[in-house]
Amino acid sequence: KTDGSANQILKTDGAGALSWTDDAGGKILQIVQTVDTTNEETTTSTSFVTTNVSVTITPTKASSDMFVMANGGTVKVPGNGGYCNTTIYRGVTDLSAGPNGMSVQGQAYSGLASGPSGFDFRRPESLCLLDTARASGVGAVTYTIYFRVSSQTATYNDVDSPMTLTVMEIDA
């Protein structure tokens, strides 16, 4: 067997035949990020409302996917059974799979905060998704964090801890 050329990978057809081919797909084409340290917002809305944490990216390829991550920051809800859901929007489209945003109702992790009676509940934010359904093309795309509360008042980023929203363009 001979060696491949520069930037080639060894590929199998699944039946035992190996061949050298050009490396394609899966590469990070660009990264756009915002870090917010001062944004504090409250809501009493049971519908999702926008935070001011957003990133706009202009794809370099029409067929690329976007990997979106939100990390850090905090969500606070008072005790007495209230909870807060968070999610990521692309423009005006909620990218979560269900009615509760990117969270599981009744559990305190990744998109949900629920406080015990008499105590405020704070938790760091951690959301991520691979957006493969955006319209093809190379127009600018904006991703924004949204949140809502079941009852009472929720505060997003109440202790001014850094919230990082990162979008990576992936060569599909």
PDB file of C-alpha atoms in Angstrom:
ATOM      1  CA  LYS A   1       0.000   0.000   0.000  1.00  0.00           C
ATOM      2  CA  THR A   2       1.150   3.500  -0.743  1.00  0.00           C
ATOM      3  CA  ASP A   3       0.995   6.533   1.462  1.00  0.00           C
ATOM      4  CA  GLY A   4      -1.657   9.168   0.764  1.00  0.00           C
ATOM      5  CA  SER A   5      -1.003  12.800  -0.134  1.00  0.00           C
ATOM      6  CA  ALA A   6      -0.878  15.733   2.270  1.00  0.00           C
ATOM      7  CA  ASN A   7      -4.233  16.436   3.979  1.00  0.00           C
ATOM      8  CA  GLN A   8      -5.723  13.075   3.009  1.00  0.00           C
ATOM      9  CA  ILE A   9      -7.295  10.533   5.346  1.00  0.00           C
ATOM     10  CA  LEU A  10      -7.613   6.759   5.174  1.00  0.00           C
ATOM     11  CA  LYS A  11     -11.243   5.788   4.505  1.00  0.00           C
ATOM     12  CA  THR A  12     -12.973   2.408   4.678  1.00  0.00           C
ATOM     13  CA  ASP A  13     -16.039   1.308   2.734  1.00  0.00           C
ATOM     14  CA  GLY A  14     -17.121  -0.928   5.639  1.00  0.00           C
ATOM     15  CA  ALA A  15     -16.317  -4.101   3.693  1.00  0.00           C
ATOM     16  CA  GLY A  16     -12.550  -4.036   4.227  1.00  0.00           C
ATOM     17  CA  ALA A  17     -11.477  -1.907   1.272  1.00  0.00           C
ATOM     18  CA  LEU A  18      -9.286   1.045   2.291  1.00  0.00           C
ATOM     19  CA  SER A  19      -8.544   4.102   0.177  1.00  0.00           C
ATOM     20  CA  TRP A  20      -7.006   7.543   0.571  1.00  0.00           C
ATOM     21  CA  THR A  21      -9.365  10.501   0.180  1.00  0.00           C
ATOM     22  CA  ASP A  22      -9.385  14.236   0.812  1.00  0.00           C
ATOM     23  CA  ASP A  23     -10.341  15.260   4.343  1.00  0.00           C
ATOM     24  CA  ALA A  24     -13.798  16.883   4.253  1.00  0.00           C
ATOM     25  CA  GLY A  25     -16.325  18.128   6.776  1.00  0.00           C
ATOM     26  CA  GLY A  26     -16.328  18.556  10.513  1.00  0.00           C
ATOM     27  CA  LYS A  27     -13.834  21.425  10.625  1.00  0.00           C
ATOM     28  CA  ILE A  28     -14.452  24.579  12.598  1.00  0.00           C
ATOM     29  CA  LEU A  29     -14.637  27.409  10.091  1.00  0.00           C
ATOM     30  CA  GLN A  30     -15.068  30.309  12.530  1.00  0.00           C
ATOM     31  CA  ILE A  31     -15.943  31.106  16.135  1.00  0.00           C
ATOM     32  CA  VAL A  32     -17.915  34.137  17.345  1.00  0.00           C
ATOM     33  CA  GLN A  33     -18.324  34.784  21.059  1.00  0.00           C
ATOM     34  CA  THR A  34     -19.681  37.317  23.502  1.00  0.00           C
ATOM     35  CA  VAL A  35     -18.943  37.513  27.216  1.00  0.00           C
ATOM     36  CA  ASP A  36     -21.458  39.427  29.308  1.00  0.00           C
ATOM     37  CA  THR A  37     -20.528  40.358  32.884  1.00  0.00           C
ATOM     38  CA  THR A  38     -23.051  43.066  33.734  1.00  0.00           C
ATOM     39  CA  ASN A  39     -26.363  41.971  32.289  1.00  0.00           C
ATOM     40  CA  GLU A  40     -29.033  41.520  34.986  1.00  0.00           C
ATOM     41  CA  GLU A  41     -32.605  41.019  33.860  1.00  0.00           C
ATOM     42  CA  THR A  42     -35.831  40.027  35.602  1.00  0.00           C
ATOM     43  CA  THR A  43     -39.127  38.688  34.362  1.00  0.00           C
ATOM     44  CA  THR A  44     -42.512  37.662  35.677  1.00  0.00           C
ATOM     45  CA  SER A  45     -43.516  36.362  32.237  1.00  0.00           C
ATOM     46  CA  THR A  46     -44.607  32.759  31.756  1.00  0.00           C
ATOM     47  CA  SER A  47     -43.733  33.144  28.043  1.00  0.00           C
ATOM     48  CA  PHE A  48     -40.121  33.247  26.884  1.00  0.00           C
ATOM     49  CA  VAL A  49     -38.603  36.748  26.871  1.00  0.00           C
ATOM     50  CA  THR A  50     -35.257  37.800  25.464  1.00  0.00           C
ATOM     51  CA  THR A  51     -32.114  38.468  27.401  1.00  0.00           C
ATOM     52  CA  ASN A  52     -29.613  40.851  25.898  1.00  0.00           C
ATOM     53  CA  VAL A  53     -27.093  38.031  25.480  1.00  0.00           C
ATOM     54  CA  SER A  54     -26.782  37.341  21.759  1.00  0.00           C
ATOM     55  CA  VAL A  55     -24.251  36.526  19.046  1.00  0.00           C
ATOM     56  CA  THR A  56     -24.535  37.262  15.333  1.00  0.00           C
ATOM     57  CA  ILE A  57     -22.530  35.148  12.909  1.00  0.00           C
ATOM     58  CA  THR A  58     -22.343  35.293   9.105  1.00  0.00           C
ATOM     59  CA  PRO A  59     -21.702  31.786   7.724  1.00  0.00           C
ATOM     60  CA  THR A  60     -18.803  31.392   5.319  1.00  0.00           C
ATOM     61  CA  LYS A  61     -20.459  28.385   3.641  1.00  0.00           C
ATOM     62  CA  ALA A  62     -24.112  27.906   2.705  1.00  0.00           C
ATOM     63  CA  SER A  63     -24.198  24.290   3.945  1.00  0.00           C
ATOM     64  CA  SER A  64     -22.470  24.678   7.310  1.00  0.00           C
ATOM     65  CA  ASP A  65     -23.995  23.865  10.714  1.00  0.00           C
ATOM     66  CA  MET A  66     -23.736  25.983  13.867  1.00  0.00           C
ATOM     67  CA  PHE A  67     -22.716  24.662  17.289  1.00  0.00           C
ATOM     68  CA  VAL A  68     -24.114  26.990  19.990  1.00  0.00           C
ATOM     69  CA  MET A  69     -22.997  26.981  23.645  1.00  0.00           C
ATOM     70  CA  ALA A  70     -24.098  29.134  26.579  1.00  0.00           C
ATOM     71  CA  ASN A  71     -22.047  28.772  29.755  1.00  0.00           C
ATOM     72  CA  GLY A  72     -21.723  30.603  33.057  1.00  0.00           C
ATOM     73  CA  GLY A  73     -23.998  33.293  34.364  1.00  0.00           C
ATOM     74  CA  THR A  74     -26.742  32.467  36.859  1.00  0.00           C
ATOM     75  CA  VAL A  75     -30.490  32.133  37.055  1.00  0.00           C
ATOM     76  CA  LYS A  76     -32.236  32.923  40.350  1.00  0.00           C
ATOM     77  CA  VAL A  77     -35.779  32.140  41.439  1.00  0.00           C
ATOM     78  CA  PRO A  78     -37.268  32.597  44.888  1.00  0.00           C
ATOM     79  CA  GLY A  79     -38.381  29.569  46.876  1.00  0.00           C
ATOM     80  CA  ASN A  80     -41.956  28.384  47.162  1.00  0.00           C
ATOM     81  CA  GLY A  81     -41.862  26.183  44.092  1.00  0.00           C
ATOM     82  CA  GLY A  82     -41.167  28.639  41.283  1.00  0.00           C
ATOM     83  CA  TYR A  83     -38.950  27.585  38.400  1.00  0.00           C
ATOM     84  CA  CYS A  84     -37.206  29.232  35.474  1.00  0.00           C
ATOM     85  CA  ASN A  85     -36.709  27.768  31.998  1.00  0.00           C
ATOM     86  CA  THR A  86     -34.087  28.982  29.541  1.00  0.00           C
ATOM     87  CA  THR A  87     -33.582  28.311  25.862  1.00  0.00           C
ATOM     88  CA  ILE A  88     -31.722  29.526  22.767  1.00  0.00           C
ATOM     89  CA  TYR A  89     -33.442  31.208  19.843  1.00  0.00           C
ATOM     90  CA  ARG A  90     -32.248  31.588  16.260  1.00  0.00           C
ATOM     91  CA  GLY A  91     -33.892  34.855  15.250  1.00  0.00           C
ATOM     92  CA  VAL A  92     -37.506  34.366  16.396  1.00  0.00           C
ATOM     93  CA  THR A  93     -37.352  30.533  16.423  1.00  0.00           C
ATOM     94  CA  ASP A  94     -37.035  28.616  19.710  1.00  0.00           C
ATOM     95  CA  LEU A  95     -34.471  25.869  19.083  1.00  0.00           C
ATOM     96  CA  SER A  96     -35.562  23.684  21.987  1.00  0.00           C
ATOM     97  CA  ALA A  97     -37.299  20.386  21.390  1.00  0.00           C
ATOM     98  CA  GLY A  98     -40.230  20.976  23.721  1.00  0.00           C
ATOM     99  CA  PRO A  99     -42.495  23.457  25.479  1.00  0.00           C
ATOM    100  CA  ASN A 100     -40.158  23.863  28.488  1.00  0.00           C
ATOM    101  CA  GLY A 101     -37.200  25.236  26.597  1.00  0.00           C
ATOM    102  CA  MET A 102     -33.932  23.376  26.944  1.00  0.00           C
ATOM    103  CA  SER A 103     -34.914  21.930  30.295  1.00  0.00           C
ATOM    104  CA  VAL A 104     -36.699  19.149  32.108  1.00  0.00           C
ATOM    105  CA  GLN A 105     -39.646  20.323  34.201  1.00  0.00           C
ATOM    106  CA  GLY A 106     -39.210  19.667  37.916  1.00  0.00           C
ATOM    107  CA  GLN A 107     -35.455  19.107  37.993  1.00  0.00           C
ATOM    108  CA  ALA A 108     -32.758  21.623  38.840  1.00  0.00           C
ATOM    109  CA  TYR A 109     -30.229  21.487  36.020  1.00  0.00           C
ATOM    110  CA  SER A 110     -29.422  22.738  32.507  1.00  0.00           C
ATOM    111  CA  GLY A 111     -32.168  25.200  31.791  1.00  0.00           C
ATOM    112  CA  LEU A 112     -34.235  24.873  34.957  1.00  0.00           C
ATOM    113  CA  ALA A 113     -33.997  26.382  38.417  1.00  0.00           C
ATOM    114  CA  SER A 114     -36.482  25.536  41.159  1.00  0.00           C
ATOM    115  CA  GLY A 115     -36.159  26.898  44.679  1.00  0.00           C
ATOM    116  CA  PRO A 116     -37.166  25.195  47.925  1.00  0.00           C
ATOM    117  CA  SER A 117     -39.583  27.105  50.131  1.00  0.00           C
ATOM    118  CA  GLY A 118     -37.996  30.071  51.903  1.00  0.00           C
ATOM    119  CA  PHE A 119     -34.705  30.014  49.979  1.00  0.00           C
ATOM    120  CA  ASP A 120     -33.578  31.609  46.715  1.00  0.00           C
ATOM    121  CA  PHE A 121     -32.199  29.092  44.246  1.00  0.00           C
ATOM    122  CA  ARG A 122     -29.287  30.043  41.982  1.00  0.00           C
ATOM    123  CA  ARG A 123     -27.634  27.844  39.417  1.00  0.00           C
ATOM    124  CA  PRO A 124     -25.111  28.396  36.629  1.00  0.00           C
ATOM    125  CA  GLU A 125     -26.252  28.238  33.024  1.00  0.00           C
ATOM    126  CA  SER A 126     -25.155  25.500  30.629  1.00  0.00           C
ATOM    127  CA  LEU A 127     -26.909  25.002  27.288  1.00  0.00           C
ATOM    128  CA  CYS A 128     -25.641  23.667  23.969  1.00  0.00           C
ATOM    129  CA  LEU A 129     -27.045  22.522  20.645  1.00  0.00           C
ATOM    130  CA  LEU A 130     -26.049  21.739  17.073  1.00  0.00           C
ATOM    131  CA  ASP A 131     -28.204  23.830  14.744  1.00  0.00           C
ATOM    132  CA  THR A 132     -28.514  21.829  11.524  1.00  0.00           C
ATOM    133  CA  ALA A 133     -31.879  23.246  10.467  1.00  0.00           C
ATOM    134  CA  ARG A 134     -31.002  26.865   9.714  1.00  0.00           C
ATOM    135  CA  ALA A 135     -31.907  28.113   6.252  1.00  0.00           C
ATOM    136  CA  SER A 136     -29.051  27.492   3.872  1.00  0.00           C
ATOM    137  CA  GLY A 137     -27.212  30.528   2.667  1.00  0.00           C
ATOM    138  CA  VAL A 138     -24.644  32.935   3.971  1.00  0.00           C
ATOM    139  CA  GLY A 139     -26.837  35.621   5.543  1.00  0.00           C
ATOM    140  CA  ALA A 140     -26.180  36.738   9.115  1.00  0.00           C
ATOM    141  CA  VAL A 141     -27.773  34.583  11.850  1.00  0.00           C
ATOM    142  CA  THR A 142     -28.420  35.779  15.421  1.00  0.00           C
ATOM    143  CA  TYR A 143     -28.603  33.448  18.437  1.00  0.00           C
ATOM    144  CA  THR A 144     -30.071  34.793  21.706  1.00  0.00           C
ATOM    145  CA  ILE A 145     -30.737  33.380  25.171  1.00  0.00           C
ATOM    146  CA  TYR A 146     -34.389  33.611  26.307  1.00  0.00           C
ATOM    147  CA  PHE A 147     -35.927  32.811  29.702  1.00  0.00           C
ATOM    148  CA  ARG A 148     -39.278  32.593  31.500  1.00  0.00           C
ATOM    149  CA  VAL A 149     -40.640  31.860  34.963  1.00  0.00           C
ATOM    150  CA  SER A 150     -43.489  29.659  36.214  1.00  0.00           C
ATOM    151  CA  SER A 151     -44.586  32.137  38.869  1.00  0.00           C
ATOM    152  CA  GLN A 152     -43.131  34.974  40.912  1.00  0.00           C
ATOM    153  CA  THR A 153     -39.972  36.613  39.513  1.00  0.00           C
ATOM    154  CA  ALA A 154     -36.865  35.143  37.910  1.00  0.00           C
ATOM    155  CA  THR A 155     -33.583  37.011  37.603  1.00  0.00           C
ATOM    156  CA  TYR A 156     -31.129  36.206  34.838  1.00  0.00           C
ATOM    157  CA  ASN A 157     -27.455  36.757  35.703  1.00  0.00           C
ATOM    158  CA  ASP A 158     -28.293  38.189  39.131  1.00  0.00           C
ATOM    159  CA  VAL A 159     -24.754  38.068  40.527  1.00  0.00           C
ATOM    160  CA  ASP A 160     -23.020  39.485  37.450  1.00  0.00           C
ATOM    161  CA  SER A 161     -21.017  36.345  36.814  1.00  0.00           C
ATOM    162  CA  PRO A 162     -19.680  36.076  33.274  1.00  0.00           C
ATOM    163  CA  MET A 163     -22.103  34.580  30.732  1.00  0.00           C
ATOM    164  CA  THR A 164     -20.395  33.308  27.589  1.00  0.00           C
ATOM    165  CA  LEU A 165     -22.381  32.668  24.415  1.00  0.00           C
ATOM    166  CA  THR A 166     -20.272  30.984  21.731  1.00  0.00           C
ATOM    167  CA  VAL A 167     -21.245  30.014  18.164  1.00  0.00           C
ATOM    168  CA  MET A 168     -18.969  27.819  16.042  1.00  0.00           C
ATOM    169  CA  GLU A 169     -19.525  27.383  12.323  1.00  0.00           C
ATOM    170  CA  ILE A 170     -18.931  23.714  11.458  1.00  0.00           C
ATOM    171  CA  ASP A 171     -18.174  22.534   7.928  1.00  0.00           C
ATOM    172  CA  ALA A 172     -20.944  19.969   7.317  1.00  0.00           C
TER     173      ALA A 172
END
